[in-house]
PDB file of C-alpha atoms in Angstrom:
ATOM      1  CA  MET A   1      98.942 -52.912 143.510  1.00 64.00           C
ATOM      2  CA  ARG A   2      99.628 -55.794 145.951  1.00 67.00           C
ATOM      3  CA  ASN A   3     103.100 -56.129 144.453  1.00 68.00           C
ATOM      4  CA  LEU A   4     103.837 -52.398 144.273  1.00 78.00           C
ATOM      5  CA  ASP A   5     106.472 -51.076 146.662  1.00 82.00           C
ATOM      6  CA  LEU A   6     106.186 -47.327 147.309  1.00 86.00           C
ATOM      7  CA  ASN A   7     109.958 -47.038 146.937  1.00 88.00           C
ATOM      8  CA  LEU A   8     109.615 -48.050 143.298  1.00 91.00           C
ATOM      9  CA  LEU A   9     107.573 -44.908 142.699  1.00 92.00           C
ATOM     10  CA  ARG A  10     110.209 -42.824 144.464  1.00 91.00           C
ATOM     11  CA  VAL A  11     112.797 -44.253 142.080  1.00 93.00           C
ATOM     12  CA  PHE A  12     110.553 -43.577 139.070  1.00 94.00           C
ATOM     13  CA  ASP A  13     109.973 -39.987 140.229  1.00 91.00           C
ATOM     14  CA  ALA A  14     113.701 -39.376 140.678  1.00 91.00           C
ATOM     15  CA  ILE A  15     114.625 -40.789 137.271  1.00 93.00           C
ATOM     16  CA  ILE A  16     111.999 -38.820 135.377  1.00 90.00           C
ATOM     17  CA  ARG A  17     113.181 -35.614 137.006  1.00 86.00           C
ATOM     18  CA  GLU A  18     116.908 -36.255 136.612  1.00 87.00           C
ATOM     19  CA  ARG A  19     116.853 -38.354 133.386  1.00 89.00           C
ATOM     20  CA  ASN A  20     119.961 -40.059 134.731  1.00 91.00           C
ATOM     21  CA  VAL A  21     120.316 -43.128 136.992  1.00 92.00           C
ATOM     22  CA  LEU A  22     123.402 -41.838 138.825  1.00 92.00           C
ATOM     23  CA  ARG A  23     121.874 -38.442 139.618  1.00 89.00           C
ATOM     24  CA  ALA A  24     118.589 -40.099 140.594  1.00 91.00           C
ATOM     25  CA  SER A  25     120.453 -42.375 143.007  1.00 92.00           C
ATOM     26  CA  GLU A  26     122.072 -39.357 144.654  1.00 89.00           C
ATOM     27  CA  VAL A  27     118.725 -37.572 145.034  1.00 84.00           C
ATOM     28  CA  ILE A  28     117.088 -40.479 146.890  1.00 88.00           C
ATOM     29  CA  SER A  29     120.266 -41.747 148.633  1.00 87.00           C
ATOM     30  CA  LEU A  30     120.399 -45.171 147.012  1.00 90.00           C
ATOM     31  CA  SER A  31     123.181 -46.837 145.084  1.00 91.00           C
ATOM     32  CA  PRO A  32     122.993 -46.729 141.267  1.00 91.00           C
ATOM     33  CA  SER A  33     122.625 -50.517 141.213  1.00 92.00           C
ATOM     34  CA  ALA A  34     119.666 -50.314 143.629  1.00 92.00           C
ATOM     35  CA  VAL A  35     118.025 -47.719 141.381  1.00 93.00           C
ATOM     36  CA  SER A  36     118.589 -49.884 138.285  1.00 93.00           C
ATOM     37  CA  HIS A  37     117.185 -52.925 140.095  1.00 93.00           C
ATOM     38  CA  ALA A  38     114.110 -50.982 141.228  1.00 92.00           C
ATOM     39  CA  LEU A  39     113.553 -49.707 137.687  1.00 93.00           C
ATOM     40  CA  GLY A  40     113.761 -53.273 136.409  1.00 93.00           C
ATOM     41  CA  ARG A  41     111.093 -54.408 138.893  1.00 91.00           C
ATOM     42  CA  LEU A  42     108.837 -51.519 137.908  1.00 92.00           C
ATOM     43  CA  ARG A  43     109.244 -52.322 134.216  1.00 93.00           C
ATOM     44  CA  VAL A  44     108.085 -55.889 134.868  1.00 91.00           C
ATOM     45  CA  LEU A  45     105.162 -54.794 137.028  1.00 90.00           C
ATOM     46  CA  LEU A  46     103.913 -52.256 134.493  1.00 91.00           C
ATOM     47  CA  ASN A  47     104.908 -54.184 131.365  1.00 92.00           C
ATOM     48  CA  ASP A  48     106.517 -51.071 129.890  1.00 94.00           C
ATOM     49  CA  GLU A  49     110.114 -50.034 129.262  1.00 94.00           C
ATOM     50  CA  LEU A  50     109.380 -46.642 130.956  1.00 94.00           C
ATOM     51  CA  PHE A  51     112.809 -45.200 130.059  1.00 94.00           C
ATOM     52  CA  VAL A  52     114.989 -45.684 126.998  1.00 93.00           C
ATOM     53  CA  ARG A  53     118.687 -44.928 127.278  1.00 90.00           C
ATOM     54  CA  THR A  54     119.824 -42.301 124.733  1.00 89.00           C
ATOM     55  CA  ALA A  55     122.816 -40.024 124.284  1.00 84.00           C
ATOM     56  CA  ALA A  56     120.817 -37.243 125.969  1.00 79.00           C
ATOM     57  CA  GLY A  57     119.891 -39.383 128.993  1.00 85.00           C
ATOM     58  CA  MET A  58     117.015 -41.621 130.039  1.00 90.00           C
ATOM     59  CA  GLU A  59     114.193 -40.725 127.653  1.00 91.00           C
ATOM     60  CA  PRO A  60     110.720 -41.489 129.096  1.00 92.00           C
ATOM     61  CA  THR A  61     108.175 -43.511 127.149  1.00 93.00           C
ATOM     62  CA  VAL A  62     104.608 -42.320 126.548  1.00 92.00           C
ATOM     63  CA  ARG A  63     103.450 -44.381 129.542  1.00 93.00           C
ATOM     64  CA  ALA A  64     106.094 -42.794 131.768  1.00 92.00           C
ATOM     65  CA  LEU A  65     105.107 -39.277 130.709  1.00 90.00           C
ATOM     66  CA  GLU A  66     101.471 -40.052 131.455  1.00 89.00           C
ATOM     67  CA  MET A  67     102.375 -41.445 134.886  1.00 92.00           C
ATOM     68  CA  ALA A  68     104.824 -38.722 135.924  1.00 90.00           C
ATOM     69  CA  PRO A  69     102.495 -35.938 137.170  1.00 88.00           C
ATOM     70  CA  LEU A  70     100.177 -38.449 138.865  1.00 89.00           C
ATOM     71  CA  VAL A  71     103.066 -40.129 140.688  1.00 91.00           C
ATOM     72  CA  ARG A  72     104.443 -36.732 141.735  1.00 88.00           C
ATOM     73  CA  ASP A  73     101.024 -35.711 143.089  1.00 86.00           C
ATOM     74  CA  ALA A  74     100.736 -38.971 145.020  1.00 88.00           C
ATOM     75  CA  LEU A  75     104.203 -38.632 146.578  1.00 87.00           C
ATOM     76  CA  VAL A  76     103.575 -35.015 147.565  1.00 82.00           C
ATOM     77  CA  THR A  77     100.292 -36.032 149.203  1.00 82.00           C
ATOM     78  CA  ILE A  78     102.050 -38.770 151.179  1.00 84.00           C
ATOM     79  CA  GLU A  79     104.858 -36.411 152.207  1.00 78.00           C
ATOM     80  CA  ARG A  80     102.277 -33.877 153.359  1.00 74.00           C
ATOM     81  CA  ALA A  81     100.436 -36.538 155.373  1.00 75.00           C
ATOM     82  CA  VAL A  82     103.442 -37.920 157.260  1.00 76.00           C
ATOM     83  CA  GLY A  83     105.984 -35.110 157.035  1.00 68.00           C
ATOM     84  CA  PRO A  84     106.617 -32.209 159.432  1.00 64.00           C
ATOM     85  CA  ARG A  85     103.668 -29.838 159.766  1.00 67.00           C
ATOM     86  CA  GLU A  86     105.882 -26.745 159.890  1.00 79.00           C
ATOM     87  CA  PHE A  87     108.761 -25.555 157.745  1.00 87.00           C
ATOM     88  CA  ASP A  88     111.943 -24.438 159.491  1.00 91.00           C
ATOM     89  CA  PRO A  89     114.182 -22.513 157.039  1.00 94.00           C
ATOM     90  CA  GLY A  90     117.111 -22.633 159.447  1.00 94.00           C
ATOM     91  CA  ARG A  91     117.155 -26.436 159.505  1.00 91.00           C
ATOM     92  CA  THR A  92     115.969 -27.444 156.033  1.00 92.00           C
ATOM     93  CA  ASP A  93     118.363 -29.016 153.535  1.00 91.00           C
ATOM     94  CA  ARG A  94     115.801 -28.793 150.746  1.00 90.00           C
ATOM     95  CA  GLN A  95     116.973 -28.197 147.187  1.00 91.00           C
ATOM     96  CA  PHE A  96     114.817 -25.657 145.382  1.00 95.00           C
ATOM     97  CA  CYS A  97     114.727 -25.500 141.589  1.00 94.00           C
ATOM     98  CA  ILE A  98     113.825 -22.318 139.715  1.00 96.00           C
ATOM     99  CA  ALA A  99     113.476 -21.893 135.958  1.00 94.00           C
ATOM    100  CA  ALA A 100     114.574 -18.420 134.886  1.00 92.00           C
ATOM    101  CA  THR A 101     116.116 -16.494 132.011  1.00 88.00           C
ATOM    102  CA  ASP A 102     119.457 -14.791 132.522  1.00 90.00           C
ATOM    103  CA  HIS A 103     117.463 -11.521 132.863  1.00 90.00           C
ATOM    104  CA  MET A 104     115.507 -12.843 135.862  1.00 91.00           C
ATOM    105  CA  THR A 105     118.639 -14.452 137.269  1.00 93.00           C
ATOM    106  CA  ALA A 106     120.498 -11.131 137.131  1.00 91.00           C
ATOM    107  CA  VAL A 107     117.847  -8.814 138.565  1.00 91.00           C
ATOM    108  CA  ILE A 108     115.896 -10.954 141.059  1.00 93.00           C
ATOM    109  CA  LEU A 109     117.998 -13.893 142.182  1.00 94.00           C
ATOM    110  CA  PRO A 110     120.968 -12.013 143.750  1.00 93.00           C
ATOM    111  CA  ASN A 111     118.759 -10.608 146.530  1.00 93.00           C
ATOM    112  CA  PHE A 112     116.939 -13.913 146.760  1.00 95.00           C
ATOM    113  CA  LEU A 113     120.239 -15.792 147.171  1.00 95.00           C
ATOM    114  CA  ARG A 114     121.428 -13.419 149.898  1.00 95.00           C
ATOM    115  CA  ALA A 115     118.191 -14.030 151.813  1.00 94.00           C
ATOM    116  CA  ILE A 116     118.411 -17.804 151.333  1.00 95.00           C
ATOM    117  CA  SER A 117     122.040 -17.844 152.489  1.00 95.00           C
ATOM    118  CA  ALA A 118     121.160 -15.959 155.677  1.00 96.00           C
ATOM    119  CA  LEU A 119     117.850 -17.620 156.561  1.00 96.00           C
ATOM    120  CA  ALA A 120     118.289 -21.147 155.144  1.00 96.00           C
ATOM    121  CA  PRO A 121     122.039 -21.851 155.178  1.00 95.00           C
ATOM    122  CA  HIS A 122     121.611 -25.590 154.486  1.00 95.00           C
ATOM    123  CA  ALA A 123     119.200 -25.176 151.559  1.00 94.00           C
ATOM    124  CA  SER A 124     120.430 -25.070 147.967  1.00 94.00           C
ATOM    125  CA  VAL A 125     119.114 -23.611 144.726  1.00 95.00           C
ATOM    126  CA  THR A 126     119.341 -24.913 141.165  1.00 93.00           C
ATOM    127  CA  VAL A 127     118.511 -22.532 138.309  1.00 94.00           C
ATOM    128  CA  LEU A 128     117.460 -24.036 134.980  1.00 91.00           C
ATOM    129  CA  PRO A 129     117.379 -22.005 131.748  1.00 86.00           C
ATOM    130  CA  ALA A 130     113.681 -21.219 131.275  1.00 80.00           C
ATOM    131  CA  SER A 131     114.164 -20.537 127.585  1.00 70.00           C
ATOM    132  CA  ARG A 132     115.327 -24.038 126.652  1.00 60.00           C
ATOM    133  CA  ILE A 133     113.131 -26.513 128.466  1.00 66.00           C
ATOM    134  CA  ASP A 134     109.530 -27.660 128.263  1.00 80.00           C
ATOM    135  CA  LEU A 135     108.448 -25.736 131.346  1.00 86.00           C
ATOM    136  CA  THR A 136     105.041 -27.352 131.684  1.00 88.00           C
ATOM    137  CA  ALA A 137     106.454 -30.874 131.711  1.00 86.00           C
ATOM    138  CA  GLN A 138     109.223 -29.926 134.146  1.00 87.00           C
ATOM    139  CA  ILE A 139     106.731 -28.301 136.522  1.00 90.00           C
ATOM    140  CA  ASP A 140     104.371 -31.268 136.196  1.00 88.00           C
ATOM    141  CA  VAL A 141     106.987 -33.841 137.209  1.00 85.00           C
ATOM    142  CA  GLY A 142     108.295 -31.670 140.038  1.00 86.00           C
ATOM    143  CA  ARG A 143     111.718 -30.931 138.632  1.00 87.00           C
ATOM    144  CA  VAL A 144     110.940 -27.194 138.610  1.00 93.00           C
ATOM    145  CA  ASP A 145     109.423 -25.655 141.757  1.00 95.00           C
ATOM    146  CA  ILE A 146     108.829 -22.220 140.267  1.00 96.00           C
ATOM    147  CA  ALA A 147     109.179 -20.697 136.806  1.00 94.00           C
ATOM    148  CA  LEU A 148     109.806 -16.976 136.383  1.00 94.00           C
ATOM    149  CA  GLY A 149     108.644 -15.124 133.281  1.00 90.00           C
ATOM    150  CA  SER A 150     105.802 -13.357 131.503  1.00 89.00           C
ATOM    151  CA  PHE A 151     102.922 -15.771 130.964  1.00 89.00           C
ATOM    152  CA  SER A 152      99.770 -14.890 129.028  1.00 84.00           C
ATOM    153  CA  SER A 153      97.996 -18.190 129.682  1.00 86.00           C
ATOM    154  CA  LEU A 154      98.524 -21.141 132.010  1.00 90.00           C
ATOM    155  CA  PRO A 155      96.974 -24.635 132.173  1.00 89.00           C
ATOM    156  CA  HIS A 156      94.396 -25.009 134.937  1.00 89.00           C
ATOM    157  CA  ARG A 157      96.762 -26.978 137.188  1.00 90.00           C
ATOM    158  CA  LEU A 158      99.310 -24.146 137.398  1.00 93.00           C
ATOM    159  CA  ARG A 159      99.071 -21.117 139.678  1.00 93.00           C
ATOM    160  CA  GLU A 160     100.716 -17.724 139.224  1.00 94.00           C
ATOM    161  CA  GLN A 161     101.500 -14.534 141.124  1.00 95.00           C
ATOM    162  CA  VAL A 162     102.702 -11.212 139.726  1.00 94.00           C
ATOM    163  CA  LEU A 163     106.180 -10.200 140.900  1.00 94.00           C
ATOM    164  CA  PHE A 164     106.283  -6.775 139.225  1.00 92.00           C
ATOM    165  CA  VAL A 165     105.218  -4.931 136.099  1.00 91.00           C
ATOM    166  CA  GLU A 166     107.841  -4.477 133.380  1.00 91.00           C
ATOM    167  CA  ARG A 167     108.221  -2.107 130.429  1.00 90.00           C
ATOM    168  CA  ASP A 168     110.855  -1.616 127.712  1.00 92.00           C
ATOM    169  CA  MET A 169     113.773   0.787 127.349  1.00 94.00           C
ATOM    170  CA  VAL A 170     116.451   1.341 124.730  1.00 96.00           C
ATOM    171  CA  VAL A 171     120.149   0.939 125.524  1.00 97.00           C
ATOM    172  CA  VAL A 172     123.274   1.838 123.565  1.00 97.00           C
ATOM    173  CA  ALA A 173     126.987   1.464 124.235  1.00 97.00           C
ATOM    174  CA  THR A 174     128.432   3.993 126.665  1.00 95.00           C
ATOM    175  CA  ASP A 175     130.620   5.419 123.859  1.00 94.00           C
ATOM    176  CA  HIS A 176     127.743   5.600 121.362  1.00 96.00           C
ATOM    177  CA  PRO A 177     127.296   9.060 119.736  1.00 94.00           C
ATOM    178  CA  LEU A 178     123.780   9.254 121.226  1.00 95.00           C
ATOM    179  CA  ALA A 179     124.769   8.141 124.736  1.00 94.00           C
ATOM    180  CA  GLY A 180     123.878  10.808 127.236  1.00 90.00           C
ATOM    181  CA  SER A 181     121.132  12.337 125.128  1.00 91.00           C
ATOM    182  CA  GLU A 182     117.463  11.677 124.501  1.00 93.00           C
ATOM    183  CA  ILE A 183     116.928   9.273 121.614  1.00 95.00           C
ATOM    184  CA  GLY A 184     114.006  10.270 119.384  1.00 95.00           C
ATOM    185  CA  LEU A 185     112.065   8.116 116.957  1.00 96.00           C
ATOM    186  CA  GLU A 186     114.003   9.453 113.948  1.00 95.00           C
ATOM    187  CA  ASP A 187     117.273   8.722 115.751  1.00 96.00           C
ATOM    188  CA  LEU A 188     116.257   5.203 116.716  1.00 96.00           C
ATOM    189  CA  SER A 189     114.844   4.380 113.273  1.00 95.00           C
ATOM    190  CA  GLY A 190     118.292   5.013 111.806  1.00 95.00           C
ATOM    191  CA  LEU A 191     120.066   2.575 114.121  1.00 96.00           C
ATOM    192  CA  PRO A 192     120.544  -1.167 113.600  1.00 96.00           C
ATOM    193  CA  LEU A 193     118.700  -3.043 116.355  1.00 96.00           C
ATOM    194  CA  LEU A 194     119.835  -5.868 118.588  1.00 94.00           C
ATOM    195  CA  VAL A 195     116.980  -7.745 120.243  1.00 90.00           C
ATOM    196  CA  VAL A 196     116.653 -10.721 122.553  1.00 90.00           C
ATOM    197  CA  SER A 197     114.454 -13.631 121.491  1.00 85.00           C
ATOM    198  CA  THR A 198     114.412 -17.161 122.838  1.00 78.00           C
ATOM    199  CA  GLY A 199     112.433 -18.511 119.895  1.00 70.00           C
ATOM    200  CA  GLY A 200     108.724 -19.054 119.328  1.00 59.00           C
ATOM    201  CA  SER A 201     106.325 -17.627 116.765  1.00 56.00           C
ATOM    202  CA  GLU A 202     106.311 -14.291 114.951  1.00 60.00           C
ATOM    203  CA  ASP A 203     104.117 -12.725 117.648  1.00 61.00           C
ATOM    204  CA  GLY A 204     106.919 -13.253 120.178  1.00 67.00           C
ATOM    205  CA  LEU A 205     105.030 -15.942 122.115  1.00 70.00           C
ATOM    206  CA  LEU A 206     105.981 -19.534 122.871  1.00 74.00           C
ATOM    207  CA  SER A 207     103.192 -22.016 123.631  1.00 74.00           C
ATOM    208  CA  GLU A 208     103.579 -25.520 125.014  1.00 75.00           C
ATOM    209  CA  ARG A 209     101.095 -27.805 126.774  1.00 71.00           C
ATOM    210  CA  GLY A 210      98.747 -24.941 127.680  1.00 74.00           C
ATOM    211  CA  LEU A 211     101.467 -22.573 128.933  1.00 83.00           C
ATOM    212  CA  THR A 212     102.051 -19.476 126.800  1.00 81.00           C
ATOM    213  CA  ARG A 213     105.005 -17.229 127.621  1.00 79.00           C
ATOM    214  CA  ARG A 214     106.843 -14.373 126.008  1.00 76.00           C
ATOM    215  CA  ALA A 215     109.801 -15.503 123.921  1.00 75.00           C
ATOM    216  CA  GLU A 216     110.656 -11.890 123.052  1.00 79.00           C
ATOM    217  CA  MET A 217     110.894  -9.450 125.943  1.00 74.00           C
ATOM    218  CA  PHE A 218     109.850  -6.524 123.768  1.00 80.00           C
ATOM    219  CA  ASP A 219     106.728  -5.800 121.746  1.00 85.00           C
ATOM    220  CA  ARG A 220     107.706  -6.278 118.099  1.00 86.00           C
ATOM    221  CA  LYS A 221     104.308  -5.095 116.798  1.00 88.00           C
ATOM    222  CA  VAL A 222     104.435  -1.800 118.702  1.00 90.00           C
ATOM    223  CA  LEU A 223     108.032  -1.190 117.620  1.00 92.00           C
ATOM    224  CA  THR A 224     107.219  -1.883 113.957  1.00 92.00           C
ATOM    225  CA  ALA A 225     104.114   0.330 114.077  1.00 94.00           C
ATOM    226  CA  ALA A 226     106.130   3.219 115.539  1.00 94.00           C
ATOM    227  CA  PHE A 227     108.745   2.953 112.778  1.00 95.00           C
ATOM    228  CA  ASN A 228     106.065   2.622 110.082  1.00 95.00           C
ATOM    229  CA  SER A 229     104.415   5.830 111.331  1.00 95.00           C
ATOM    230  CA  ILE A 230     107.405   7.763 109.948  1.00 96.00           C
ATOM    231  CA  GLY A 231     107.817   5.602 106.857  1.00 96.00           C
ATOM    232  CA  LYS A 232     110.651   3.450 108.260  1.00 95.00           C
ATOM    233  CA  HIS A 233     111.147  -0.245 108.929  1.00 94.00           C
ATOM    234  CA  PRO A 234     113.170  -1.700 111.816  1.00 94.00           C
ATOM    235  CA  ASP A 235     116.584  -3.086 110.924  1.00 94.00           C
ATOM    236  CA  PHE A 236     116.986  -6.137 113.152  1.00 93.00           C
ATOM    237  CA  LYS A 237     120.748  -6.448 112.910  1.00 94.00           C
ATOM    238  CA  MET A 238     120.989  -9.299 115.391  1.00 92.00           C
ATOM    239  CA  VAL A 239     118.450 -11.514 117.147  1.00 90.00           C
ATOM    240  CA  GLN A 240     120.025 -13.595 119.911  1.00 90.00           C
ATOM    241  CA  PRO A 241     118.829 -15.336 123.119  1.00 88.00           C
ATOM    242  CA  HIS A 242     121.073 -13.902 125.859  1.00 90.00           C
ATOM    243  CA  PHE A 243     120.121 -10.768 127.800  1.00 91.00           C
ATOM    244  CA  LEU A 244     123.447 -10.453 129.592  1.00 93.00           C
ATOM    245  CA  ALA A 245     125.364 -10.518 126.287  1.00 95.00           C
ATOM    246  CA  VAL A 246     123.729  -7.241 125.204  1.00 96.00           C
ATOM    247  CA  PRO A 247     126.362  -4.763 126.531  1.00 96.00           C
ATOM    248  CA  SER A 248     129.308  -6.643 125.011  1.00 96.00           C
ATOM    249  CA  LEU A 249     127.467  -6.994 121.694  1.00 96.00           C
ATOM    250  CA  LEU A 250     126.696  -3.256 121.665  1.00 97.00           C
ATOM    251  CA  ALA A 251     130.257  -2.220 122.511  1.00 95.00           C
ATOM    252  CA  GLY A 252     132.066  -0.534 119.615  1.00 93.00           C
ATOM    253  CA  THR A 253     128.960  -0.448 117.399  1.00 95.00           C
ATOM    254  CA  LYS A 254     126.214   2.043 116.479  1.00 95.00           C
ATOM    255  CA  ASN A 255     123.570  -0.549 117.371  1.00 97.00           C
ATOM    256  CA  ALA A 256     120.775  -0.026 119.880  1.00 97.00           C
ATOM    257  CA  ALA A 257     118.976  -2.713 121.896  1.00 96.00           C
ATOM    258  CA  ILE A 258     115.435  -2.947 123.259  1.00 93.00           C
ATOM    259  CA  VAL A 259     115.478  -4.573 126.702  1.00 93.00           C
ATOM    260  CA  PRO A 260     113.321  -4.708 129.858  1.00 92.00           C
ATOM    261  CA  ALA A 261     113.635  -1.577 132.001  1.00 92.00           C
ATOM    262  CA  THR A 262     114.894  -3.499 135.051  1.00 92.00           C
ATOM    263  CA  LEU A 263     117.724  -4.868 132.952  1.00 92.00           C
ATOM    264  CA  ALA A 264     118.461  -1.482 131.324  1.00 94.00           C
ATOM    265  CA  LYS A 265     118.896   0.039 134.776  1.00 91.00           C
ATOM    266  CA  PHE A 266     121.029  -2.936 135.823  1.00 91.00           C
ATOM    267  CA  PHE A 267     123.328  -2.196 132.850  1.00 94.00           C
ATOM    268  CA  SER A 268     123.365   1.497 133.779  1.00 94.00           C
ATOM    269  CA  GLN A 269     124.340   0.801 137.387  1.00 90.00           C
ATOM    270  CA  SER A 270     127.233  -1.383 136.235  1.00 91.00           C
ATOM    271  CA  GLY A 271     128.310   1.235 133.667  1.00 94.00           C
ATOM    272  CA  SER A 272     128.079  -1.274 130.805  1.00 94.00           C
ATOM    273  CA  ALA A 273     125.416   0.480 128.698  1.00 96.00           C
ATOM    274  CA  TYR A 274     123.517   3.766 128.525  1.00 96.00           C
ATOM    275  CA  PRO A 275     119.708   3.520 129.004  1.00 96.00           C
ATOM    276  CA  CYS A 276     117.091   5.843 127.559  1.00 95.00           C
ATOM    277  CA  GLU A 277     113.308   5.978 127.423  1.00 94.00           C
ATOM    278  CA  LEU A 278     111.732   4.712 124.220  1.00 94.00           C
ATOM    279  CA  PRO A 279     110.259   7.367 121.903  1.00 94.00           C
ATOM    280  CA  TRP A 280     106.835   5.707 122.214  1.00 91.00           C
ATOM    281  CA  LYS A 281     104.720   4.479 125.096  1.00 88.00           C
ATOM    282  CA  SER A 282     105.986   1.056 126.056  1.00 84.00           C
ATOM    283  CA  PRO A 283     103.188  -1.432 126.871  1.00 84.00           C
ATOM    284  CA  ALA A 284     103.397  -2.724 130.427  1.00 88.00           C
ATOM    285  CA  ARG A 285     103.541  -6.473 131.026  1.00 88.00           C
ATOM    286  CA  ALA A 286     103.457  -8.542 134.182  1.00 91.00           C
ATOM    287  CA  VAL A 287     106.432 -10.625 135.282  1.00 92.00           C
ATOM    288  CA  GLN A 288     105.148 -13.618 137.196  1.00 94.00           C
ATOM    289  CA  MET A 289     106.147 -16.738 139.036  1.00 95.00           C
ATOM    290  CA  ALA A 290     104.249 -19.919 138.164  1.00 95.00           C
ATOM    291  CA  TRP A 291     104.016 -23.208 140.069  1.00 95.00           C
ATOM    292  CA  HIS A 292     101.963 -26.403 140.226  1.00 93.00           C
ATOM    293  CA  GLU A 293      98.816 -26.263 142.337  1.00 91.00           C
ATOM    294  CA  ARG A 294     100.039 -29.225 144.409  1.00 87.00           C
ATOM    295  CA  HIS A 295     102.584 -26.884 146.051  1.00 88.00           C
ATOM    296  CA  THR A 296     100.158 -24.102 146.948  1.00 86.00           C
ATOM    297  CA  HIS A 297      99.798 -25.157 150.593  1.00 83.00           C
ATOM    298  CA  ASP A 298     103.262 -26.664 151.047  1.00 87.00           C
ATOM    299  CA  PRO A 299     104.891 -24.586 153.851  1.00 89.00           C
ATOM    300  CA  GLY A 300     108.344 -24.836 152.265  1.00 92.00           C
ATOM    301  CA  HIS A 301     107.047 -23.758 148.891  1.00 93.00           C
ATOM    302  CA  GLU A 302     105.059 -20.912 150.465  1.00 94.00           C
ATOM    303  CA  TRP A 303     108.282 -19.722 152.066  1.00 95.00           C
ATOM    304  CA  LEU A 304     110.114 -19.962 148.733  1.00 96.00           C
ATOM    305  CA  ARG A 305     107.443 -17.837 147.049  1.00 96.00           C
ATOM    306  CA  SER A 306     107.590 -15.235 149.796  1.00 95.00           C
ATOM    307  CA  MET A 307     111.380 -14.978 149.401  1.00 96.00           C
ATOM    308  CA  LEU A 308     111.017 -14.408 145.658  1.00 96.00           C
ATOM    309  CA  MET A 309     108.310 -11.784 146.240  1.00 94.00           C
ATOM    310  CA  ASN A 310     110.604  -9.966 148.688  1.00 94.00           C
ATOM    311  CA  ALA A 311     113.502 -10.081 146.219  1.00 93.00           C
ATOM    312  CA  ALA A 312     111.292  -8.734 143.417  1.00 92.00           C
ATOM    313  CA  GLN A 313     109.992  -5.948 145.664  1.00 88.00           C
ATOM    314  CA  PHE A 314     113.565  -4.933 146.481  1.00 82.00           C
ATOM    315  CA  VAL A 315     114.279  -4.610 142.737  1.00 78.00           C
ATOM    316  CA  THR A 316     111.268  -2.404 142.086  1.00 74.00           C
ATOM    317  CA  ASP A 317     111.921  -0.285 145.189  1.00 67.00           C
ATOM    318  CA  THR A 318     115.544   0.424 144.280  1.00 61.00           C
ATOM    319  CA  GLN A 319     115.118   0.845 140.517  1.00 56.00           C
ATOM    320  CA  GLY A 320     111.756   2.605 140.457  1.00 53.00           C
TER     321      GLY A 320
END
């Protein structure tokens, strides 16, 4: 500890979040050579390689992964102790990072971005694809400020708040023979289905490091049970991971898609697909934002959460 310079931990924190020396140097305003030199000193002090250079970037060692959340907690505590006691949105140049699917990006983030642009003109926002990263690890090391999604369980160190309650709807192409009419169970059971899944197990859930989230934004069991009640089985014509690709994939086909109601109404408003209620009661599910407990009392993070809550409320108010 006598030989440990606090700046070495800042360098470590930047590299583990960015996985790239050049990007890390830009984040902490040092030259790439200074970052490399600091990493070299830290490797000697800790007697561990910490990061191994690969084609995908700087891959952390086991020791680095163990250190990462503890170092992030320590740096946040120091920043809280010596930093400004109040958060001024109009003056901050903070970069916020949100993990979200293209569904959340389309229905929540436009209003959020308009508010950020007006109230915090010098702040910036990075959106990471929530479906393709280890969310728990990214939240732990501080790369992700907030993750948006439907979470059924969270590790004890994460906090969550419900943004709104979601249900499912069916959508078809605007030139589909059933567009403009009510779609019954017999009708739907005769249509090939297009569904969105970002991977995970057969129950539509994806679990990692104590965080369980929905990988399928529809309830496969309820859908299958409804079809089985009339002696039919669902024909999953296509399973793919992109919500916003649904209208173009439906166009010119007889397929139907099961999507979240907020997205179905988004498609309807843009004229890209025709929405209809499902012929069974769609189970409601909460859409939440999740964050690390270390940020709970951070004024800037509190402001970020309030902006997302306002944006989500606008969606539910306008779409019903």
